């Protein structure tokens, strides 16, 4: 990934080494650094022109230069797609900065090719032995459920961090008519919550706990929360 200037400096040096021949520079760079991203040959010339004209590798940092026009240019789109395939952790902002495009236009290309921008998911830090303890817990609670199918009913479940509607809250009641204001929305949610039965809550709890146990077991006791949507 071209996320630091040292790689771009190497490209400039190789460009001079190849007597300013872009295609030859691209070939030499790819052979010399096989583990790096290999940009198209015209990227070398772009770097040189940016340094000469603006004194920087990226034109977006140079006096807020106008963005490039991407309309009806398949070559530019293919260039971005190739970059993303080789650098899947690149953000929209990073790609836009590297190619001198607006973030909005890069996002349109992502949508056109059904790509998704990279997003980091924060998960709980697991210490040594946590995986084994998780698997031990799964084995214990699975045994208890097999011995008593109503075992989960005896546990007090609480989660103050969020309020979700994954199969428990009847959203039809809430949004049957568009809420007029925030207070109206709160009133509708209150009514929907009061309509929930004990059986509905317990059934939804059992489904969610079972889903999480299966996912944790599939990941061998490792992090699985970021796979739950």
Short mmCIF file of N, CA, C and O in Angstrom, two decimals, residues 54-136:
data_model
loop_
_atom_site.label_atom_id
_atom_site.label_comp_id
_atom_site.label_asym_id
_atom_site.label_seq_id
_atom_site.Cartn_x
_atom_site.Cartn_y
_atom_site.Cartn_z
N UNK A 54 3.90 21.01 -7.63
CA UNK A 54 3.35 21.38 -6.32
C UNK A 54 4.31 21.14 -5.16
O UNK A 54 4.04 21.57 -4.04
N UNK A 55 5.39 20.40 -5.42
CA UNK A 55 6.32 20.12 -4.33
C UNK A 55 5.83 19.08 -3.36
O UNK A 55 6.29 19.01 -2.22
N UNK A 56 4.89 18.24 -3.79
CA UNK A 56 4.35 17.20 -2.93
C UNK A 56 3.92 16.02 -3.79
O UNK A 56 3.70 16.17 -4.99
N UNK A 57 3.83 14.83 -3.17
CA UNK A 57 3.42 13.65 -3.92
C UNK A 57 1.94 13.67 -4.27
O UNK A 57 1.53 13.16 -5.30
N UNK A 58 1.12 14.22 -3.38
CA UNK A 58 -0.33 14.19 -3.57
C UNK A 58 -0.84 15.59 -3.87
O UNK A 58 -0.59 16.53 -3.11
N UNK A 59 -1.57 15.74 -4.97
CA UNK A 59 -2.05 17.06 -5.35
C UNK A 59 -3.14 17.56 -4.41
O UNK A 59 -3.42 18.75 -4.36
N UNK A 60 -3.76 16.67 -3.65
CA UNK A 60 -4.80 17.12 -2.73
C UNK A 60 -4.22 17.94 -1.60
O UNK A 60 -4.91 18.71 -0.94
N UNK A 61 -2.91 17.75 -1.32
CA UNK A 61 -2.27 18.52 -0.27
C UNK A 61 -1.64 19.80 -0.80
O UNK A 61 -1.04 20.55 -0.06
N UNK A 62 -1.74 20.01 -2.09
CA UNK A 62 -1.07 21.15 -2.70
C UNK A 62 -2.06 22.25 -3.05
O UNK A 62 -2.70 22.21 -4.09
N UNK A 63 -2.22 23.20 -2.19
CA UNK A 63 -3.02 24.40 -2.43
C UNK A 63 -4.44 24.07 -2.87
O UNK A 63 -5.05 24.79 -3.66
N UNK A 64 -4.96 22.94 -2.38
CA UNK A 64 -6.35 22.56 -2.68
C UNK A 64 -6.61 22.57 -4.17
O UNK A 64 -7.53 23.22 -4.68
N UNK A 65 -5.81 21.86 -4.93
CA UNK A 65 -5.95 21.83 -6.38
C UNK A 65 -7.28 21.19 -6.78
O UNK A 65 -7.82 20.35 -6.07
N UNK A 66 -7.84 21.57 -7.94
CA UNK A 66 -9.11 20.98 -8.39
C UNK A 66 -9.00 19.47 -8.52
O UNK A 66 -7.96 18.94 -8.90
N UNK A 67 -10.09 18.79 -8.22
CA UNK A 67 -10.13 17.34 -8.33
C UNK A 67 -10.20 16.91 -9.79
O UNK A 67 -10.70 17.63 -10.64
N UNK A 68 -9.71 15.71 -10.05
CA UNK A 68 -9.73 15.20 -11.41
C UNK A 68 -11.15 14.85 -11.83
O UNK A 68 -12.00 14.50 -11.01
N UNK A 69 -11.39 14.93 -13.12
CA UNK A 69 -12.70 14.58 -13.67
C UNK A 69 -12.72 13.09 -14.00
O UNK A 69 -11.91 12.61 -14.77
N UNK A 70 -13.67 12.37 -13.39
CA UNK A 70 -13.72 10.93 -13.58
C UNK A 70 -14.85 10.49 -14.49
O UNK A 70 -15.09 9.32 -14.68
N UNK A 71 -15.59 11.40 -15.05
CA UNK A 71 -16.76 11.02 -15.82
C UNK A 71 -16.37 10.24 -17.08
O UNK A 71 -15.50 10.65 -17.84
N UNK A 72 -17.03 9.10 -17.27
CA UNK A 72 -16.87 8.28 -18.46
C UNK A 72 -15.41 7.91 -18.71
O UNK A 72 -14.93 7.94 -19.84
N UNK A 73 -14.67 7.56 -17.66
CA UNK A 73 -13.28 7.18 -17.81
C UNK A 73 -13.08 5.81 -17.18
O UNK A 73 -12.84 5.69 -15.98
N UNK A 74 -13.19 4.78 -17.99
CA UNK A 74 -13.08 3.41 -17.48
C UNK A 74 -11.67 3.11 -17.00
O UNK A 74 -11.48 2.31 -16.08
N UNK A 75 -10.66 3.71 -17.63
CA UNK A 75 -9.28 3.45 -17.22
C UNK A 75 -9.04 3.88 -15.78
O UNK A 75 -8.38 3.18 -15.01
N UNK A 76 -9.59 5.03 -15.41
CA UNK A 76 -9.42 5.51 -14.05
C UNK A 76 -10.14 4.61 -13.06
O UNK A 76 -9.64 4.33 -11.97
N UNK A 77 -11.32 4.14 -13.44
CA UNK A 77 -12.06 3.23 -12.56
C UNK A 77 -11.29 1.93 -12.39
O UNK A 77 -11.17 1.41 -11.27
N UNK A 78 -10.78 1.38 -13.48
CA UNK A 78 -10.03 0.13 -13.41
C UNK A 78 -8.77 0.30 -12.56
O UNK A 78 -8.35 -0.63 -11.85
N UNK A 79 -8.18 1.47 -12.64
CA UNK A 79 -6.99 1.74 -11.85
C UNK A 79 -7.30 1.70 -10.36
O UNK A 79 -6.55 1.14 -9.56
N UNK A 80 -8.45 2.27 -9.99
CA UNK A 80 -8.85 2.27 -8.58
C UNK A 80 -9.22 0.87 -8.12
O UNK A 80 -8.85 0.44 -7.02
N UNK A 81 -9.96 0.13 -8.95
CA UNK A 81 -10.36 -1.23 -8.59
C UNK A 81 -9.13 -2.11 -8.38
O UNK A 81 -9.06 -2.90 -7.43
N UNK A 82 -8.14 -1.98 -9.25
CA UNK A 82 -6.91 -2.76 -9.10
C UNK A 82 -6.19 -2.41 -7.81
O UNK A 82 -5.67 -3.28 -7.11
N UNK A 83 -6.19 -1.14 -7.47
CA UNK A 83 -5.54 -0.69 -6.24
C UNK A 83 -6.25 -1.28 -5.02
O UNK A 83 -5.60 -1.74 -4.07
N UNK A 84 -7.58 -1.29 -5.04
CA UNK A 84 -8.35 -1.82 -3.91
C UNK A 84 -8.14 -3.31 -3.76
O UNK A 84 -8.03 -3.84 -2.65
N UNK A 85 -8.07 -4.03 -4.86
CA UNK A 85 -7.87 -5.48 -4.79
C UNK A 85 -6.53 -5.83 -4.17
O UNK A 85 -6.41 -6.83 -3.46
N UNK A 86 -5.53 -5.01 -4.43
CA UNK A 86 -4.21 -5.26 -3.86
C UNK A 86 -4.07 -4.68 -2.46
O UNK A 86 -3.20 -5.10 -1.70
N UNK A 87 -4.92 -3.72 -2.13
CA UNK A 87 -4.87 -3.06 -0.82
C UNK A 87 -6.26 -3.01 -0.22
O UNK A 87 -6.89 -1.95 -0.15
N UNK A 88 -6.80 -4.15 0.20
CA UNK A 88 -8.20 -4.19 0.67
C UNK A 88 -8.45 -3.40 1.94
O UNK A 88 -9.60 -3.13 2.27
N UNK A 89 -7.41 -3.00 2.67
CA UNK A 89 -7.60 -2.25 3.90
C UNK A 89 -7.58 -0.74 3.67
O UNK A 89 -7.59 0.03 4.63
N UNK A 90 -7.56 -0.32 2.43
CA UNK A 90 -7.54 1.11 2.13
C UNK A 90 -8.91 1.73 2.39
O UNK A 90 -9.94 1.15 2.04
N UNK A 91 -8.91 2.90 2.97
CA UNK A 91 -10.16 3.61 3.22
C UNK A 91 -10.53 4.46 2.02
O UNK A 91 -9.70 4.70 1.12
N UNK A 92 -11.77 4.94 1.99
CA UNK A 92 -12.20 5.82 0.90
C UNK A 92 -11.34 7.08 0.86
O UNK A 92 -10.95 7.55 -0.21
N UNK A 93 -11.06 7.62 2.03
CA UNK A 93 -10.28 8.85 2.10
C UNK A 93 -8.87 8.64 1.55
O UNK A 93 -8.33 9.48 0.83
N UNK A 94 -8.29 7.48 1.88
CA UNK A 94 -6.93 7.20 1.42
C UNK A 94 -6.90 7.05 -0.11
O UNK A 94 -6.02 7.60 -0.78
N UNK A 95 -7.87 6.32 -0.67
CA UNK A 95 -7.92 6.13 -2.12
C UNK A 95 -8.13 7.46 -2.82
O UNK A 95 -7.48 7.76 -3.84
N UNK A 96 -9.04 8.27 -2.29
CA UNK A 96 -9.30 9.57 -2.90
C UNK A 96 -8.04 10.44 -2.90
O UNK A 96 -7.74 11.13 -3.88
N UNK A 97 -7.30 10.39 -1.80
CA UNK A 97 -6.08 11.20 -1.70
C UNK A 97 -5.01 10.71 -2.67
O UNK A 97 -4.32 11.50 -3.30
N UNK A 98 -4.89 9.39 -2.80
CA UNK A 98 -3.85 8.83 -3.66
C UNK A 98 -4.09 9.15 -5.13
O UNK A 98 -3.15 9.39 -5.89
N UNK A 99 -5.35 9.15 -5.54
CA UNK A 99 -5.66 9.33 -6.96
C UNK A 99 -6.13 10.74 -7.30
O UNK A 99 -6.39 11.04 -8.46
N UNK A 100 -6.26 11.59 -6.29
CA UNK A 100 -6.66 12.96 -6.55
C UNK A 100 -8.12 13.12 -6.89
O UNK A 100 -8.51 14.06 -7.58
N UNK A 101 -8.97 12.19 -6.41
CA UNK A 101 -10.40 12.26 -6.65
C UNK A 101 -11.11 12.68 -5.37
O UNK A 101 -10.55 12.61 -4.29
N UNK A 102 -12.37 13.07 -5.52
CA UNK A 102 -13.16 13.36 -4.34
C UNK A 102 -13.59 12.06 -3.68
O UNK A 102 -13.73 11.02 -4.34
N UNK A 103 -13.82 12.12 -2.39
CA UNK A 103 -14.27 10.94 -1.65
C UNK A 103 -15.62 10.46 -2.16
O UNK A 103 -15.89 9.26 -2.23
N UNK A 104 -16.47 11.40 -2.56
CA UNK A 104 -17.81 11.05 -3.06
C UNK A 104 -17.72 10.23 -4.35
O UNK A 104 -18.42 9.23 -4.51
N UNK A 105 -16.85 10.63 -5.26
CA UNK A 105 -16.73 9.91 -6.53
C UNK A 105 -16.12 8.53 -6.33
O UNK A 105 -16.50 7.57 -7.00
N UNK A 106 -15.17 8.43 -5.41
CA UNK A 106 -14.60 7.11 -5.11
C UNK A 106 -15.67 6.20 -4.53
O UNK A 106 -15.75 5.01 -4.85
N UNK A 107 -16.52 6.77 -3.68
CA UNK A 107 -17.59 5.98 -3.08
C UNK A 107 -18.57 5.49 -4.15
O UNK A 107 -19.10 4.37 -4.07
N UNK A 108 -18.83 6.30 -5.17
CA UNK A 108 -19.71 5.88 -6.26
C UNK A 108 -19.12 4.70 -7.01
O UNK A 108 -19.85 3.79 -7.44
N UNK A 109 -17.81 4.69 -7.18
CA UNK A 109 -17.16 3.56 -7.85
C UNK A 109 -17.30 2.31 -7.00
O UNK A 109 -17.55 1.21 -7.51
N UNK A 110 -17.14 2.47 -5.69
CA UNK A 110 -17.31 1.33 -4.79
C UNK A 110 -18.71 0.74 -4.94
O UNK A 110 -18.89 -0.48 -5.04
N UNK A 111 -19.71 1.59 -4.97
CA UNK A 111 -21.09 1.13 -5.08
C UNK A 111 -21.33 0.48 -6.44
O UNK A 111 -22.04 -0.52 -6.54
N UNK A 112 -20.75 1.04 -7.48
CA UNK A 112 -20.94 0.51 -8.83
C UNK A 112 -20.45 -0.92 -8.94
O UNK A 112 -21.08 -1.76 -9.58
N UNK A 113 -19.32 -1.21 -8.28
CA UNK A 113 -18.74 -2.55 -8.35
C UNK A 113 -19.04 -3.38 -7.10
O UNK A 113 -18.41 -4.41 -6.86
N UNK A 114 -20.00 -2.91 -6.30
CA UNK A 114 -20.46 -3.61 -5.11
C UNK A 114 -19.32 -3.90 -4.14
O UNK A 114 -19.19 -5.01 -3.59
N UNK A 115 -18.47 -2.90 -3.95
CA UNK A 115 -17.38 -2.99 -2.98
C UNK A 115 -17.79 -2.26 -1.71
O UNK A 115 -18.72 -1.46 -1.70
N UNK A 116 -17.07 -2.53 -0.64
CA UNK A 116 -17.37 -1.90 0.64
C UNK A 116 -16.09 -1.30 1.21
O UNK A 116 -15.04 -1.94 1.19
N UNK A 117 -16.17 -0.07 1.71
CA UNK A 117 -14.97 0.54 2.29
C UNK A 117 -14.52 -0.21 3.53
O UNK A 117 -15.33 -0.79 4.26
N UNK A 118 -13.23 -0.19 3.76
CA UNK A 118 -12.67 -0.88 4.92
C UNK A 118 -13.11 -0.20 6.21
O UNK A 118 -13.12 1.02 6.31
N UNK A 119 -13.49 -1.01 7.18
CA UNK A 119 -13.89 -0.48 8.48
C UNK A 119 -13.32 -1.37 9.57
O UNK A 119 -13.47 -2.59 9.53
N UNK A 120 -12.67 -0.74 10.53
CA UNK A 120 -12.10 -1.50 11.64
C UNK A 120 -13.18 -1.76 12.69
O UNK A 120 -13.92 -0.84 13.07
N UNK A 121 -13.29 -3.00 13.13
CA UNK A 121 -14.24 -3.37 14.17
C UNK A 121 -13.48 -3.61 15.47
O UNK A 121 -12.53 -4.41 15.51
N UNK A 122 -13.88 -2.90 16.52
CA UNK A 122 -13.25 -3.07 17.82
C UNK A 122 -13.87 -4.26 18.53
O UNK A 122 -15.09 -4.39 18.59
N UNK A 123 -13.03 -5.14 19.03
CA UNK A 123 -13.50 -6.33 19.73
C UNK A 123 -12.81 -6.40 21.09
O UNK A 123 -11.83 -5.71 21.35
N UNK A 124 -13.35 -7.25 21.94
CA UNK A 124 -12.80 -7.41 23.27
C UNK A 124 -11.42 -8.06 23.19
O UNK A 124 -11.21 -9.03 22.45
N UNK A 125 -10.49 -7.51 23.95
CA UNK A 125 -9.15 -8.09 23.98
C UNK A 125 -9.16 -9.39 24.78
O UNK A 125 -9.62 -9.43 25.92
N UNK A 126 -8.69 -10.46 24.16
CA UNK A 126 -8.65 -11.76 24.82
C UNK A 126 -7.24 -12.02 25.35
O UNK A 126 -6.26 -11.88 24.61
N UNK A 127 -7.17 -12.38 26.61
CA UNK A 127 -5.88 -12.71 27.21
C UNK A 127 -5.62 -14.21 27.09
O UNK A 127 -6.48 -14.98 26.68
N UNK A 128 -4.42 -14.59 27.47
CA UNK A 128 -4.04 -16.00 27.40
C UNK A 128 -4.97 -16.84 28.26
O UNK A 128 -5.19 -16.54 29.43
N UNK A 129 -5.53 -17.87 27.68
CA UNK A 129 -6.44 -18.75 28.40
C UNK A 129 -7.90 -18.41 28.24
O UNK A 129 -8.77 -19.21 28.62
N UNK A 130 -8.21 -17.22 27.68
CA UNK A 130 -9.62 -16.83 27.52
C UNK A 130 -10.34 -17.75 26.54
O UNK A 130 -11.52 -18.07 26.73
N UNK A 131 -9.66 -18.16 25.48
CA UNK A 131 -10.31 -19.06 24.51
C UNK A 131 -10.75 -20.35 25.18
O UNK A 131 -11.88 -20.83 24.97
N UNK A 132 -9.86 -20.92 26.00
CA UNK A 132 -10.20 -22.17 26.67
C UNK A 132 -11.34 -21.98 27.66
O UNK A 132 -12.23 -22.84 27.78
N UNK A 133 -11.34 -20.84 28.37
CA UNK A 133 -12.42 -20.59 29.33
C UNK A 133 -13.76 -20.41 28.61
O UNK A 133 -14.80 -20.85 29.11
N UNK A 134 -13.73 -19.78 27.46
CA UNK A 134 -14.97 -19.63 26.69
C UNK A 134 -15.51 -20.99 26.24
O UNK A 134 -16.71 -21.26 26.33
N UNK A 135 -14.62 -21.84 25.76
CA UNK A 135 -15.05 -23.16 25.31
C UNK A 135 -15.57 -24.00 26.48
O UNK A 135 -16.53 -24.77 26.32
N UNK A 136 -14.93 -23.84 27.64
CA UNK A 136 -15.41 -24.55 28.83
C UNK A 136 -16.81 -24.09 29.21
O UNK A 136 -17.68 -24.90 29.56
#
